[in-house]
Amino acid sequence: MPISVMPNSRTNPDGSAVVRVLSYNVRSLRDDEDALARVIRACAPDLVFVQEAPRFFRWRKHAARLAAKTDLVVLSGGATAAGPLLLCSLRATVDRTEDVLLPLTRGQHRRGFATAVVRFGGSVPLGAVSCHLSLHPRERFAQAGMLLDRVAGLGTPYAVAAGDVNEEPGRPGFARLAAGLRDGWATAPWGGEHTFPATGPRKRIDAIFATRGVEVLACGVPTGLPGVSAADLGAATDHLPVLAALSLPAAGTA
């Protein structure tokens, strides 16, 4: 699909909306933060699902700095969600947020979800969950189920879950998510497919998933998008981002 067809964000006269969402593992901002900010700004997202946000000393300051550099605001998450973070544009009206810590498995890193429910224009409420699943296969599969439960528990049939799945399509955890939600790339492929590593990517381990009522217009790695350079993508972090355009119906019409 041509790169030029990625729809821009907009609110339609009837209250329905098109929103851009971006998922990005930022490796605790250890790489070229200015390159990272340029990539995010060029994608012009309404929601950013961050993984590996800073979690330790002055983590709130680091998250706020990234938000300021990208013309966004911090919505939820960070250390209080064990790494997942949500950023949003000023288009978003926030209904509620919650940070969730998952059960800790001995010998593994703590995991969690950053969650929110937001509205754009006169659209239906949209649930959002940023996630980073375990490196351990059994724990990862269990966390995929917890993610589906968390999406269902947001109280809105329109929701997006996005993040670093740590495995490829067809593997048990990814397949569990794709059975319960729509895999954005598989639904409306656009741009690039593979997300890891950032230089010479060979695997699609980062993804955007949506509930059935959310229309996925386009989804993929924004390689070639105006303002997104190969040099910045390689310098920003060790993952490539995933960008999607989603269509939401107007409230009261769905």
Protein backbone atom coordinates (compact mmCIF):
# COMPACT_ATOMS: atom_id res chain seq x y z
CA MET A 1 0.00 0.00 0.00
CA PRO A 2 1.48 3.41 -0.91
CA ILE A 3 2.89 5.32 2.03
CA SER A 4 0.88 8.40 1.04
CA VAL A 5 -2.45 6.80 1.94
CA MET A 6 -1.90 6.89 5.72
CA PRO A 7 -4.96 8.92 6.77
CA ASN A 8 -4.51 12.06 8.81
CA SER A 9 -6.29 12.58 12.12
CA ARG A 10 -9.61 14.35 11.84
CA THR A 11 -13.01 14.78 13.43
CA ASN A 12 -15.91 14.48 10.99
CA PRO A 13 -19.05 16.65 11.06
CA ASP A 14 -21.11 13.75 12.44
CA GLY A 15 -18.76 13.34 15.42
CA SER A 16 -16.91 10.27 14.14
CA ALA A 17 -13.14 10.50 14.17
CA VAL A 18 -9.94 9.20 12.61
CA VAL A 19 -7.10 8.86 15.09
CA ARG A 20 -3.46 7.96 14.65
CA VAL A 21 -1.91 5.65 17.23
CA LEU A 22 1.76 4.78 17.55
CA SER A 23 3.42 1.93 19.45
CA TYR A 24 7.12 2.33 20.28
CA ASN A 25 9.65 0.54 22.51
CA VAL A 26 12.00 3.39 23.50
CA ARG A 27 14.59 1.37 25.48
CA SER A 28 14.44 3.69 28.52
CA LEU A 29 15.54 6.66 26.38
CA ARG A 30 19.10 5.29 26.32
CA ASP A 31 19.69 6.05 22.64
CA ASP A 32 19.31 9.24 20.56
CA GLU A 33 16.39 11.00 22.23
CA ASP A 34 16.26 13.79 19.64
CA ALA A 35 16.01 11.24 16.82
CA LEU A 36 13.25 9.47 18.75
CA ALA A 37 11.35 12.74 19.16
CA ARG A 38 11.66 13.53 15.45
CA VAL A 39 10.20 10.15 14.53
CA ILE A 40 7.28 10.53 16.92
CA ARG A 41 6.50 14.08 15.79
CA ALA A 42 6.59 13.06 12.12
CA CYS A 43 4.04 10.33 12.81
CA ALA A 44 1.66 12.97 14.27
CA PRO A 45 0.00 10.53 16.69
CA ASP A 46 -3.03 11.17 18.89
CA LEU A 47 -2.01 8.31 21.21
CA VAL A 48 1.44 6.83 21.80
CA PHE A 49 1.77 3.41 23.42
CA VAL A 50 5.29 3.43 24.87
CA GLN A 51 7.21 0.44 26.17
CA GLU A 52 10.39 0.53 28.29
CA ALA A 53 9.74 4.05 29.51
CA PRO A 54 12.18 5.18 32.22
CA ARG A 55 11.30 3.50 35.54
CA PHE A 56 13.89 4.65 38.03
CA PHE A 57 15.49 7.92 39.19
CA ARG A 58 13.39 10.95 38.15
CA TRP A 59 11.32 8.82 35.77
CA ARG A 60 8.44 11.32 35.74
CA LYS A 61 10.81 14.08 34.63
CA HIS A 62 12.10 11.91 31.76
CA ALA A 63 8.55 11.03 30.64
CA ALA A 64 7.51 14.68 30.77
CA ARG A 65 10.57 15.68 28.73
CA LEU A 66 9.72 13.16 26.00
CA ALA A 67 6.14 14.38 25.95
CA ALA A 68 7.26 18.01 25.66
CA LYS A 69 9.67 17.19 22.82
CA THR A 70 6.88 15.49 20.88
CA ASP A 71 4.09 18.03 21.52
CA LEU A 72 2.19 15.51 23.62
CA VAL A 73 1.24 15.08 27.28
CA VAL A 74 1.67 12.18 29.69
CA LEU A 75 -1.57 10.24 30.03
CA SER A 76 -0.70 7.29 32.30
CA GLY A 77 1.91 4.70 33.12
CA GLY A 78 5.69 4.76 33.51
CA ALA A 79 7.27 3.26 36.63
CA THR A 80 3.82 2.77 38.18
CA ALA A 81 3.00 0.36 35.32
CA ALA A 82 6.51 -1.20 35.27
CA GLY A 83 7.47 0.47 31.99
CA PRO A 84 4.45 0.86 29.68
CA LEU A 85 3.46 4.50 29.24
CA LEU A 86 0.68 6.33 27.38
CA LEU A 87 1.09 9.75 25.80
CA CYS A 88 -1.69 11.69 24.06
CA SER A 89 -2.30 14.83 22.05
CA LEU A 90 -4.53 17.65 23.22
CA ARG A 91 -7.25 16.24 20.95
CA ALA A 92 -7.97 13.65 23.61
CA THR A 93 -10.56 14.15 26.32
CA VAL A 94 -9.64 11.84 29.18
CA ASP A 95 -12.36 9.85 30.94
CA ARG A 96 -10.09 7.86 33.28
CA THR A 97 -6.69 6.20 33.63
CA GLU A 98 -5.29 3.26 35.62
CA ASP A 99 -1.87 1.69 36.00
CA VAL A 100 -1.86 -2.07 36.52
CA LEU A 101 0.93 -4.29 37.86
CA LEU A 102 0.85 -7.95 36.85
CA PRO A 103 1.76 -10.88 39.10
CA LEU A 104 5.51 -11.18 39.54
CA THR A 105 7.19 -14.42 38.53
CA ARG A 106 10.39 -15.18 40.43
CA GLY A 107 13.39 -14.55 38.22
CA GLN A 108 11.47 -12.43 35.71
CA HIS A 109 10.99 -8.68 35.34
CA ARG A 110 7.87 -7.08 36.76
CA ARG A 111 5.33 -6.33 34.00
CA GLY A 112 2.28 -4.10 33.87
CA PHE A 113 -0.24 -2.22 31.75
CA ALA A 114 -0.80 1.52 31.30
CA THR A 115 -4.51 1.99 30.60
CA ALA A 116 -6.89 4.83 29.79
CA VAL A 117 -10.28 5.62 28.28
CA VAL A 118 -10.33 8.72 26.05
CA ARG A 119 -12.61 10.45 23.55
CA PHE A 120 -11.88 12.32 20.34
CA GLY A 121 -14.41 14.90 19.21
CA GLY A 122 -17.85 13.34 19.34
CA SER A 123 -16.60 9.78 18.93
CA VAL A 124 -17.29 6.79 21.13
CA PRO A 125 -14.99 6.31 24.15
CA LEU A 126 -11.78 4.50 23.20
CA GLY A 127 -9.99 2.23 25.63
CA ALA A 128 -6.19 2.09 25.42
CA VAL A 129 -3.71 -0.39 26.91
CA SER A 130 0.06 -0.18 26.48
CA CYS A 131 1.82 -3.48 27.19
CA HIS A 132 5.21 -5.18 27.15
CA LEU A 133 4.91 -8.94 27.53
CA SER A 134 7.38 -11.27 29.20
CA LEU A 135 10.44 -12.86 27.64
CA HIS A 136 9.39 -16.18 29.23
CA PRO A 137 7.00 -18.13 26.92
CA ARG A 138 4.69 -19.51 29.61
CA GLU A 139 4.41 -16.19 31.44
CA ARG A 140 3.96 -14.37 28.13
CA PHE A 141 1.02 -16.58 27.18
CA ALA A 142 -0.62 -15.95 30.56
CA GLN A 143 -0.06 -12.21 30.20
CA ALA A 144 -1.71 -12.26 26.78
CA GLY A 145 -4.82 -13.60 28.50
CA MET A 146 -4.56 -10.91 31.19
CA LEU A 147 -4.31 -8.29 28.46
CA LEU A 148 -7.51 -9.55 26.83
CA ASP A 149 -9.23 -9.50 30.22
CA ARG A 150 -8.03 -5.95 30.87
CA VAL A 151 -9.31 -4.76 27.48
CA ALA A 152 -12.68 -6.37 28.17
CA GLY A 153 -12.76 -4.78 31.62
CA LEU A 154 -12.35 -1.22 30.33
CA GLY A 155 -16.10 -1.01 29.89
CA THR A 156 -16.09 0.14 26.26
CA PRO A 157 -16.43 -2.11 23.19
CA TYR A 158 -13.97 0.16 21.35
CA ALA A 159 -10.39 -0.36 22.47
CA VAL A 160 -6.79 -0.61 21.28
CA ALA A 161 -4.00 -2.64 22.86
CA ALA A 162 -0.48 -2.11 21.57
CA GLY A 163 3.05 -2.90 22.51
CA ASP A 164 6.04 -5.21 22.45
CA VAL A 165 4.67 -8.76 22.34
CA ASN A 166 8.17 -10.31 22.43
CA GLU A 167 7.19 -12.99 19.94
CA GLU A 168 6.12 -13.24 16.31
CA PRO A 169 2.70 -13.96 14.77
CA GLY A 170 1.75 -17.62 15.00
CA ARG A 171 3.43 -18.14 18.35
CA PRO A 172 1.08 -18.95 21.27
CA GLY A 173 0.89 -15.55 22.98
CA PHE A 174 0.60 -13.53 19.79
CA ALA A 175 -1.96 -16.00 18.42
CA ARG A 176 -4.00 -15.68 21.63
CA LEU A 177 -4.15 -11.91 21.19
CA ALA A 178 -4.95 -12.15 17.47
CA ALA A 179 -7.81 -14.55 18.22
CA GLY A 180 -9.42 -12.10 20.63
CA LEU A 181 -8.57 -8.85 18.86
CA ARG A 182 -7.81 -7.69 15.32
CA ASP A 183 -4.11 -7.59 14.42
CA GLY A 184 -3.66 -4.19 12.73
CA TRP A 185 -0.96 -5.26 10.28
CA ALA A 186 -2.86 -8.38 9.23
CA THR A 187 -6.06 -6.34 8.81
CA ALA A 188 -4.75 -3.33 6.84
CA PRO A 189 -1.03 -3.71 6.03
CA TRP A 190 0.80 -0.50 5.18
CA GLY A 191 4.42 0.62 5.28
CA GLY A 192 6.89 -1.88 6.69
CA GLU A 193 6.20 -5.13 8.52
CA HIS A 194 9.18 -6.12 10.67
CA THR A 195 9.98 -4.18 13.85
CA PHE A 196 13.12 -5.73 15.36
CA PRO A 197 15.96 -5.01 15.38
CA ALA A 198 15.76 -1.42 14.23
CA THR A 199 18.68 -1.90 11.86
CA GLY A 200 17.99 -4.79 9.49
CA PRO A 201 14.65 -5.80 11.05
CA ARG A 202 13.77 -9.50 10.73
CA LYS A 203 10.93 -10.00 13.22
CA ARG A 204 7.46 -8.54 13.80
CA ILE A 205 7.28 -8.56 17.59
CA ASP A 206 5.57 -5.17 18.07
CA ALA A 207 1.91 -4.80 17.16
CA ILE A 208 -1.29 -2.81 17.41
CA PHE A 209 -4.50 -4.73 18.15
CA ALA A 210 -8.06 -3.40 18.10
CA THR A 211 -11.49 -4.61 19.10
CA ARG A 212 -13.93 -5.53 16.33
CA GLY A 213 -15.78 -2.21 16.37
CA VAL A 214 -12.65 -0.19 15.61
CA GLU A 215 -11.99 0.12 11.87
CA VAL A 216 -8.29 -0.25 11.06
CA LEU A 217 -7.56 1.92 8.02
CA ALA A 218 -3.79 1.33 7.81
CA CYS A 219 -1.11 -0.14 10.07
CA GLY A 220 2.62 -0.72 9.82
CA VAL A 221 6.14 0.59 10.31
CA PRO A 222 6.24 4.21 9.01
CA THR A 223 9.30 3.66 6.81
CA GLY A 224 9.31 6.41 4.20
CA LEU A 225 6.68 8.57 5.88
CA PRO A 226 7.60 12.23 5.33
CA GLY A 227 9.86 13.36 8.15
CA VAL A 228 10.82 9.82 9.18
CA SER A 229 14.39 9.08 8.10
CA ALA A 230 16.18 5.76 8.11
CA ALA A 231 18.97 7.38 10.13
CA ASP A 232 16.58 8.50 12.86
CA LEU A 233 14.84 5.12 12.97
CA GLY A 234 18.18 3.40 13.47
CA ALA A 235 19.42 5.86 16.08
CA ALA A 236 16.26 6.31 18.16
CA THR A 237 16.04 2.88 19.82
CA ASP A 238 16.46 -0.83 19.06
CA HIS A 239 12.85 -1.31 17.85
CA LEU A 240 10.95 0.23 14.96
CA PRO A 241 7.61 1.90 15.69
CA VAL A 242 4.20 0.77 14.48
CA LEU A 243 1.76 3.44 13.29
CA ALA A 244 -1.95 2.95 12.63
CA ALA A 245 -4.92 5.06 11.55
CA LEU A 246 -8.18 4.01 13.17
CA SER A 247 -11.75 5.09 12.46
CA LEU A 248 -14.12 5.50 15.41
CA PRO A 249 -17.89 5.93 15.05
CA ALA A 250 -19.75 8.85 16.57
CA ALA A 251 -21.14 8.41 20.05
CA GLY A 252 -24.76 7.31 19.95
CA THR A 253 -24.54 5.83 16.44
CA ALA A 254 -22.59 2.65 17.21
